[in-house]
Amino acid sequence: MISVRSAVLAVLAITSPGNAIDLLVRSSGGNASSPIMYGLMHEDINNSGDGGIYAELIRNRAFQGSDKFPVSLEGWSSVNGATLKLQKQTKPLSVALPVSVNVAGIKEKVGLANSGYWGIDVKVENYTGSFYVKGAYEGFFTASLQSVLTNEAFGSVEIASKSVKDDWVQHSFTLIPTKAAPSSNNTFAITFDTAGLKDGSLDFNLITLFPPTYNNRPNGLRVDLVEAFAALKPKFLRFPGGNMLEGNTISTFWKWNETIGPLKDRPGMAGVWDYHLTTGLGLIEYMEWCDDLHLEPILGVWAGLALDGAYSPLDKVDEAIQYALDELEFLTGPVSTKWGAVRASLGYPKPWTIKYVEIGNEDWLAGRPTAYDAYKKYRFPMFLKAFSQKHPEIQVIASPSVFDDMVIPAPAAGDYHPYLTPDAMVASFNKFDRLSKQNLTLIGEAASTHPNGGKGWDGNLMSNPWWGGSVGEAIFLIGAERNADRVIGATYAPGLRNLNRWQWGMTIVQHAADPALTTLSTSWYLLGNHPLTKTLPVTASSGGIGPLYYVAGTGEKGTGVFKAAVYNATQPVPVSIRFEGLEAKGSTATLTVLTGPENPYGTNDPFTHANVVEETKSTLIASEGGIFEFSLSRLSVAVLETGETRNGP
Ligand SMILES: *[C@@H]1O[C@H](CO)[C@@H](O)[C@H](O)[C@H]1NC(C)=O
Ligand SMILES: *[C@@H]1O[C@H](CO)[C@@H](O)[C@H](O)[C@H]1NC(C)=O
Ligand SMILES: *[C@@H]1O[C@H](CO)[C@@H](O)[C@H](O)[C@H]1NC(C)=O
Ligand SMILES: *[C@@H]1O[C@H](CO)[C@@H](O)[C@H](O)[C@H]1NC(C)=O
Ligand SMILES: *[C@@H]1O[C@H](CO)[C@@H](O)[C@H](O)[C@H]1NC(C)=O
Ligand SMILES: *[C@@H]1O[C@H](CO)[C@@H](O)[C@H](O)[C@H]1NC(C)=O
Ligand SMILES: *[C@@H]1O[C@H](CO)[C@@H](O)[C@H](O)[C@H]1NC(C)=O
């Protein structure tokens, strides 16, 4: 994993304070607030779920498909001349998985091999797998991992057949390679000996293989990617979308009730980013992700809008509302309720707690203007009324924000999704100042997506995160932090991108099968690491906002915290700052500064391992009056945290 380089300097060069921006952080009078939550947003966008954070290594494991994405043998190849045939059996593995693969051959060891999601990472660790077989067979199956490039086998395991003529029998195994593979260009294969066949062939379905997962959860998440997210110190997870929630058509939205239970009962769904989803990463897996990282779930519920613009007419909205209330009952209801009992039957008797529910996703976009009018006139008000009655403890969030031409009825909040140029991000610094406390907003997606002067979505989207864009985002988020009493939280989007699928580039984490390619974007992880429990007013005796943008407040341990970023400066900006109530000469503060390359379009590149962001940590010592002096370079993001806590009011 590429992370920021770190250098610890004992002393920092101090510029002459004469032309410095001179700031005083008051000890009271700010906007008392709960800290803005920095979080994550996830939907299965271009293999960030399947082939991404969901740890399943086998691609197309159950030959799932839909009208939009017909069933295929994608990912599979034959071993030793075997014939692979997709079949709809009269006796399928399950209703949800009607198609299986028939494997026939004449040689000793025939079978099928899977190339994973653009490769399979092989280490000396426990791989847990299983497959279903139908057909009489006496003998052993061999499950193995091997190189595409050299055919070298890294490990294999023999599994005694329990297979019978007319039934599907699950075979489970653990495979521990004896050697780590030098690259991720590997396949997983299952083979058998045709001499042991009674009827010339075998049927296979639901072939799965997992490496060790985060917290060792069965059907769990990829360790390195969860750790990369954990390093951002997130506070919430917004899921399952995003466009994935809405679905392509009115009948193919993300049906939570089809993402729960045993994998053989999950049909998957037609994804909205060009491939069929397994939904192995389902509702419960998302909740476990929240549990593992102590994240507040922000649950998106389907609000009766599909991406093709179709939406629920008035007489169908109650159905959609009931469907969402059932989802809430499934997650939070006691086991005595209908859906609470279903949850318990799946092994989860303990109810979860949900504090935030978002009604739909970007309802201002698809089917505009009529679908949006329907959202404003009846879809949202009806949902809000039902949730206020049944779940007054839940903060309901509308999918548009006050900036999307919608008056959000109390007590709901809105959701704002700026995808902008860095200049526009900086110009939005004051955006939240104009809101009243009743205009509570989530920033459920945000990123600098276009270079300054960029055309927008149909023009020049940047294909990689770049430093100038990151600084723009940091300034936008500093503006949000100043108004933490109006902003629930903020998250970058998308959160993950598989490097083998082009999507827009501004992701927190990019990944591929090989964990060495995991690449972090660094802009706001510094901000998330220093939550403010209270903002405090800053008085500037010289210099105002711009090119230095800042927020100050009290950190979680009672320390003084100052966050700043410099944009559009021609030279380094000298800063002189003191904190009322922390005026002792000789007291210390830690200054962490992120800087980028000379060229603002410099990006982090997973293939060359170039990391353009440099982190410098230094300890500052206060002069007379508790003054800290430092200088920030022309495109930088910084956090100063005092060593001492405030003893003032
Ligand atoms: C594996 O190697 C083959 C042969 O060089 C190449 O065609 C293929 O793209 C590679 N696949 C991956 C996932 O690296
Ligand atoms: C595989 O799992 C077993 C049981 O949990 C454990 O004892 C062993 O150390 C693991 N092996 C490897 C290579 O991680
Ligand atoms: C899930 O719920 C939807 C909407 O009510 C329904 O159409 C569908 O049949 C349900 N799926 C299953 C497997 O029960
Ligand atoms: C913002 O909140 C105020 C109440 O303070 C309300 O009157 C106004 O309509 C809200 N604005 C929007 C656009 O929702
Ligand atoms: C930054 O400078 C450029 C060039 O002078 C100007 O066009 C742009 O508006 C400035 N952006 C901000 C946010 O100040
Ligand atoms: C998803 O990835 C595919 C394959 O690389 C690409 O063609 C497609 O444009 C991507 N989808 C979107 C919405 O960008
Ligand atoms: C408090 O909120 C106002 C908007 O009403 C904003 O302009 C100001 O910057 C905030 N103050 C602090 C200290 O963050």
Short mmCIF file of C-alpha atoms and ligand atoms in Angstrom, two decimals, residues 118-119 148-149 184-185, ligand 1:
data_model
loop_
_atom_site.label_atom_id
_atom_site.label_comp_id
_atom_site.label_asym_id
_atom_site.label_seq_id
_atom_site.Cartn_x
_atom_site.Cartn_y
_atom_site.Cartn_z
CA TRP A 118 -8.17 -9.73 -13.19
CA GLY A 119 -6.02 -12.17 -11.26
CA VAL A 148 -0.96 -18.33 -15.69
CA LEU A 149 2.51 -17.41 -16.83
CA SER A 184 -1.32 -11.98 -9.08
CA ASN A 185 -1.61 -13.50 -12.55
C1 LIG B 1 -1.72 -12.73 -17.32
O1 LIG B 1 -0.75 -12.95 -18.28
C2 LIG B 1 -1.24 -13.11 -19.61
C3 LIG B 1 -0.10 -13.54 -20.49
O2 LIG B 1 0.98 -12.64 -20.39
C4 LIG B 1 -1.87 -11.78 -20.03
O3 LIG B 1 -2.43 -11.89 -21.30
C5 LIG B 1 -2.96 -11.42 -19.04
O4 LIG B 1 -3.47 -10.14 -19.33
C6 LIG B 1 -2.43 -11.42 -17.62
N1 LIG B 1 -3.54 -11.23 -16.72
C7 LIG B 1 -3.47 -10.53 -15.61
C8 LIG B 1 -4.70 -10.48 -14.77
O5 LIG B 1 -2.46 -9.93 -15.27
#
